[in-house]
Steps between C-alpha positions, in 0.01 A plus 500: 500500500476310817749285713296211395587568130858509587483149647273346231622663182850423343603819346828358374296250286271778386796681353671188387828551688684317762511603868868596458425735197663841513298815494578564139384143406178562687435838324579370169262192535231742629523737210484224240183327672333840557548606146362167357195491735437872507114573440579748232663207289231255592159679482204304610718224643427456885768230533764748381385767733517244787853404410587878490361547854696204615838584373444853601425390862804271510736784378345731766648263758819359343604833341515664849805367687327553844166331390700213337699431820183489718336288245790252491496492883133451534489211245811346657329491835217310347700279273774404726313257708380744753146408398432155376207459268200283620174382329340834556758701342641616811801378700620373839744724677663309782249190448188716601210495261518833298322636194672780309150636414466609878781742448319669220165492670320434172490735214413807711502612847801292632497247797351632813791354697724769325225767531412483141853561354571137421822422324572865427536591867701175557755586231499865590618393857760281343653746265469818687581350843146509640505557869866441532610847436336577164276808484126433525284712274137583572265335262276800485134507403383242250478581129145532342354243288508531130185599310371372155266678272379451134450764227355454155664727231372573158741361215615831390574617848712192564696564187565864559507514873270674735456629853175400676357572848468170707263500789577263782318410834764364716688563828685828526689712740290617789452869480442555871838349624678514169580137519664493841193304662518741811242740623553849378746684743659171605781290354595137487746414795800275489410139586609403845590147414735549204570848581414630142716226312187316386672166549591278786801270494549169660783239488456136421836296504745653245244724332329830607140548372334817454115533495252779478410644835162346606413808700512749209471259196841598383425863459724634794224741632174451678189714476361565843213730382358378173363734237120501506474494128709196406527345853876486487563334153594832333276442205143512401287392198468803255422578137794647313567593128838442335613643157654183340727541193480213250788499272473483116486151387354346816374157415194303595578306825791716604547588872618849589672551836447824695753477797365643824143540383344200673373473846695686767683318764378492866595790706688677242670207343603511128204452257478204265468521124210545247487254214276597218397220260431637145218360280495646149169523311526355151486749206244458221771532236845448629667208688842480657800266488777623740591852378329457167134586409310275279222573244313285240391688185273335220597562146326381185615234247588781246703700756703190591559410128571852362647654810388830675584771744314417828427774747449365868454646838744522779430585853598880431436533123528313179775338293515407128628151411598361177324171401728333233315320203458125548461545877356183682245498755658509858805695386626738774599861434706692757473873577802561698484716815129496524470261782537551883746773624690399814629747757862381428456601135421176336228501245303208352347470142152474363447161340236483233368161395315504152190304479394429131119506491310256276172632408206290574294622202586628163303701238461356160755737370751440759458115458564536110808706581636254753442214270691682222783577762510120587541403144801720463659396837746212520376222745623470839821299558361190666669226298634337819150460624360372183771227498382369847138501396581289185637240738170442638294515186 
């Protein structure tokens, strides 16, 4: 979560507690809300999942005494009159035109005036002392970008789980310089401007602002002799194959995250993540609802009336179900434990829907037998319908 989230989001309201609430009150409220909105208790409910994420994010801050104190200080700074709102949603510190979005520098990248760091660097200076005695940490090489890929799985593989090779063509670590960006036999040297810190500090009134060093782009080192293969970036485009494990019960549309398997960062920076989007091919027999498998089985009129033992397929064998006499069309029979098996041990069921088939044509013998059956069968109970019909007769 970003500094902007801390200012814009009211975590006390998200947990339904007052600002003066004790740690125990915050914990109790969080547990209650998390239990009510947990995805396991609200399957296929995106709103409940979003509520769960919101209360979890709020508790991650308010449940930590240090983070809660910094959160309160930050919101107090913006809510105590230090920044007065204007029509653009910004403020006017000291009467000068000001837009709070300038501090954030948009959704990504930050404001150029703060070296791309935006509000994060501003408050880092406020809370850590900035250039007035606080330690300055090197920013280091930038993290690599995340990579997305899509994989289509067979229905049975998605239910049981499978490991598949995934071939990607994307930036990877340069084999010549091993990600340093420097010519073999040489090494990056410390930046002469920031002396390896990666940031420079300047004072402005009561505040001290730190920004990435423009000479080394915040890395702290400079490549004097660039690698001939990657030209100093530390990465080249290459084809690579990964073995990706898809867990049992993976669903259509699910996204699997592989940490550190995305694009490598420049000059040895940490790699991004790989996100694999799963598409599940439909099965010719089975459907799926959560952890349950579904199957529709046709039965004859006689089987529905007299009852029968019905042998049906599962994904890994067969099972026999008892159809009781007088079963109506559309009735659902349940074969327990024959659905999706999760890695945490949870098992779904096989839900079999019975479909009574009405023959389009009958032989003469069958028609005679059916007419004899009809004469011996009591009429359907539809007196309530007949009474309404008579009102319009």
